[in-house]
């Protein structure tokens, strides 16, 4: 059979059937998935470059010690409730099948649990593998589905990680005017 590694000159010249089209489509989608998986691989960040970038921020544009301490403080029940309420509704579920509406239906109960989970993550210095693993999904935008330019990737991340990110966002936004 034909593989995507072959040139178009190597492609069979027999009439294309629905079966051939389906097989080609599956190959195209798998190659697209692999391309975006490699592009957005979680270990792509070069820590040395990241450190150089942070060091290049002029002292006048850096947060003061009090602001840094506030950003790095343990997440409180009130922080998490506010972050849950900040979640968008009407969106697709996360990789574990949970939608924002589940959290928004009883934010206090979820916040009590998440305070403990996020405190454990803070003590360990990282989130669990389950919390940090997202799935890249290709969304068709328009026109010919065989053209890779007509697709865009989104990463479905666990809702718990999204809530943790919202806490940080809600803490950071008021400080943006200080920079």
XYZ file of C-alpha atoms in Angstrom:
179
model
C 0.000 0.000 0.000
C 0.925 3.645 -0.286
C 2.471 5.373 2.721
C 2.811 9.100 3.438
C 6.591 8.725 3.233
C 6.395 7.913 -0.483
C 6.298 10.576 -3.171
C 3.145 11.144 -5.186
C 4.866 9.444 -8.144
C 4.909 6.227 -6.105
C 1.181 6.358 -5.440
C -0.881 3.655 -7.146
C -2.582 4.878 -10.306
C -5.609 2.600 -10.076
C -9.018 4.241 -9.598
C -9.593 5.499 -6.052
C -12.349 3.699 -4.176
C -14.152 4.674 -0.993
C -11.958 2.187 0.864
C -8.776 3.851 -0.464
C -10.099 7.276 0.471
C -10.934 6.094 3.996
C -7.494 4.544 4.411
C -5.814 7.722 3.100
C -7.982 9.810 5.431
C -6.998 7.688 8.428
C -3.324 8.061 7.484
C -3.721 11.811 7.082
C -5.437 12.177 10.442
C -2.852 9.982 12.189
C 0.016 11.965 10.631
C -1.669 15.206 11.688
C -2.085 13.894 15.217
C 1.585 12.902 15.363
C 2.659 16.279 13.958
C 0.729 18.246 16.590
C 1.703 15.837 19.371
C 5.374 16.479 18.546
C 4.778 20.210 18.167
C 3.078 20.561 21.548
C 5.041 17.914 23.434
C 5.079 18.829 27.125
C 8.845 18.598 27.488
C 9.600 21.091 24.680
C 10.369 23.973 27.060
C 14.097 24.639 27.273
C 14.647 25.551 30.921
C 17.944 27.363 30.181
C 16.229 29.615 27.632
C 13.314 30.198 29.985
C 15.716 31.239 32.784
C 17.580 33.596 30.432
C 14.294 35.176 29.367
C 13.204 35.754 32.965
C 16.657 37.164 33.853
C 16.343 39.613 30.942
C 13.284 41.304 32.463
C 14.483 44.686 33.723
C 14.274 45.144 37.525
C 11.813 48.024 37.071
C 9.319 45.640 35.431
C 9.537 42.901 38.072
C 7.012 42.283 40.836
C 7.954 43.242 44.359
C 8.529 40.645 47.083
C 5.022 41.081 48.513
C 3.411 40.449 45.112
C 5.604 37.409 44.477
C 4.650 36.027 47.902
C 0.948 36.609 47.163
C 1.214 34.828 43.793
C 2.998 31.870 45.395
C 0.775 31.566 48.474
C -1.268 28.431 49.076
C -4.625 28.432 47.309
C -7.525 29.141 49.611
C -11.114 27.946 49.587
C -12.231 31.417 48.417
C -9.598 31.399 45.615
C -10.848 28.070 44.319
C -14.546 28.997 44.521
C -13.803 32.165 42.514
C -11.834 30.113 39.948
C -14.659 27.579 39.629
C -17.107 30.420 38.989
C -14.643 31.795 36.390
C -14.808 28.576 34.322
C -16.564 28.808 30.963
C -19.717 26.758 30.577
C -21.166 25.132 27.507
C -17.789 23.697 26.483
C -16.723 20.129 25.818
C -15.734 17.844 28.636
C -12.166 17.416 29.837
C -10.167 14.205 29.198
C -11.878 12.595 32.207
C -15.385 13.383 30.974
C -16.037 16.265 33.393
C -17.665 19.515 32.275
C -17.407 22.868 34.087
C -21.074 22.694 35.033
C -20.273 19.794 37.414
C -17.944 22.035 39.422
C -20.188 25.092 39.153
C -23.178 23.154 40.534
C -21.542 22.879 43.992
C -18.356 25.003 44.114
C -18.006 24.916 47.928
C -17.892 21.113 48.055
C -15.366 20.925 45.212
C -13.269 23.722 46.726
C -12.952 21.823 50.039
C -11.468 18.867 48.142
C -9.324 20.945 45.821
C -7.736 22.937 48.652
C -6.212 19.681 49.890
C -5.189 18.457 46.421
C -3.627 21.785 45.422
C -1.822 22.036 48.791
C -0.301 18.585 48.150
C 0.780 19.702 44.656
C 2.327 22.841 46.165
C 4.265 20.767 48.756
C 5.480 18.325 46.086
C 6.367 21.094 43.641
C 4.373 19.603 40.746
C 0.921 18.398 39.770
C 0.130 14.747 39.223
C 0.529 13.101 35.830
C -3.270 12.778 35.617
C -3.714 16.515 36.193
C -1.035 17.551 33.716
C -1.882 15.301 30.783
C -3.977 16.841 28.037
C -5.221 15.466 24.770
C -4.631 17.253 21.489
C -7.730 17.189 19.342
C -7.879 18.451 15.780
C -10.847 20.656 14.930
C -11.844 21.040 11.294
C -12.198 24.743 10.394
C -13.363 24.840 6.772
C -13.122 23.465 3.234
C -11.229 20.339 2.243
C -10.673 17.986 5.162
C -7.582 16.560 3.437
C -5.734 19.902 3.706
C -3.874 20.202 7.033
C -4.192 24.006 6.894
C -7.950 23.583 7.391
C -7.509 22.080 10.849
C -6.527 23.631 14.167
C -5.404 21.861 17.318
C -6.879 22.357 20.754
C -5.614 20.729 23.913
C -8.212 19.349 26.258
C -6.752 19.658 29.755
C -8.223 18.300 32.982
C -10.724 20.712 34.523
C -8.853 20.576 37.856
C -5.740 21.986 36.157
C -7.874 24.642 34.471
C -9.239 25.670 37.879
C -5.707 25.846 39.301
C -4.683 28.041 36.346
C -7.721 30.263 36.936
C -6.644 30.852 40.550
C -3.268 32.056 39.303
C -4.898 34.158 36.570
C -7.268 35.818 39.045
C -4.299 36.635 41.297
C -2.125 37.878 38.452
C -4.575 40.120 36.564
C -4.833 42.830 39.255
C -1.026 43.089 39.259
C -0.673 43.550 35.504
C -1.075 47.328 35.817
C 1.992 47.382 38.096
C 4.312 46.081 35.363
